C-alpha angles and dihedrals in degrees: 000000000000095000093076091064096051099077096075090042091053091050093048094046091047093052091045090052091048093048094048091045091051092050090047090051092051092049091048089051091053091049122090119249114276121267127216099050106128102178101031131065104247096213092051090050092050094046092047092052091046092051091046093051091045095051101035100028103038111020096039097056092040090053089050090052090067094048126088104271092218097058132076093010095167091053089047090052091050093051092048091048091051089049089054091048093050091051092047090055088055089058091071113135090238094055109029126095122193100263093040090052090060096046091043092051092050089049091050093050093046094046095047092045089052090049092052092046090050091053091045091051090049093051094042091049090060091048092049093051091047091052092048092051095054112108117240107234 
């Protein structure tokens, strides 16, 4: 079925999300702290978003790349969803710059697609095993 072809797609999407997240983090680091925040310290906001994107958007998908793509699919979906969320936070109008908006958007789309595919693979795996266990009468 289709689930056998999803392992390379999950690896490719995960590495694309990690690469775009890394590039987005570098661009955010080169950007100046946001202006117009009256109650928050702009440099703390920028550093917090950078650390979040680095941990959730880069390190999470890279760690998943070295795992078996057929195991822990729900955890994999959660990590990809959190990577997409971290990158979407970086798309705030106060933080984003034009090039970073593009790389962040690509990272969000790749991460959320990988999360959906992981859940689909998890659900289809249960259906495949149920079909295989039916007796032929």
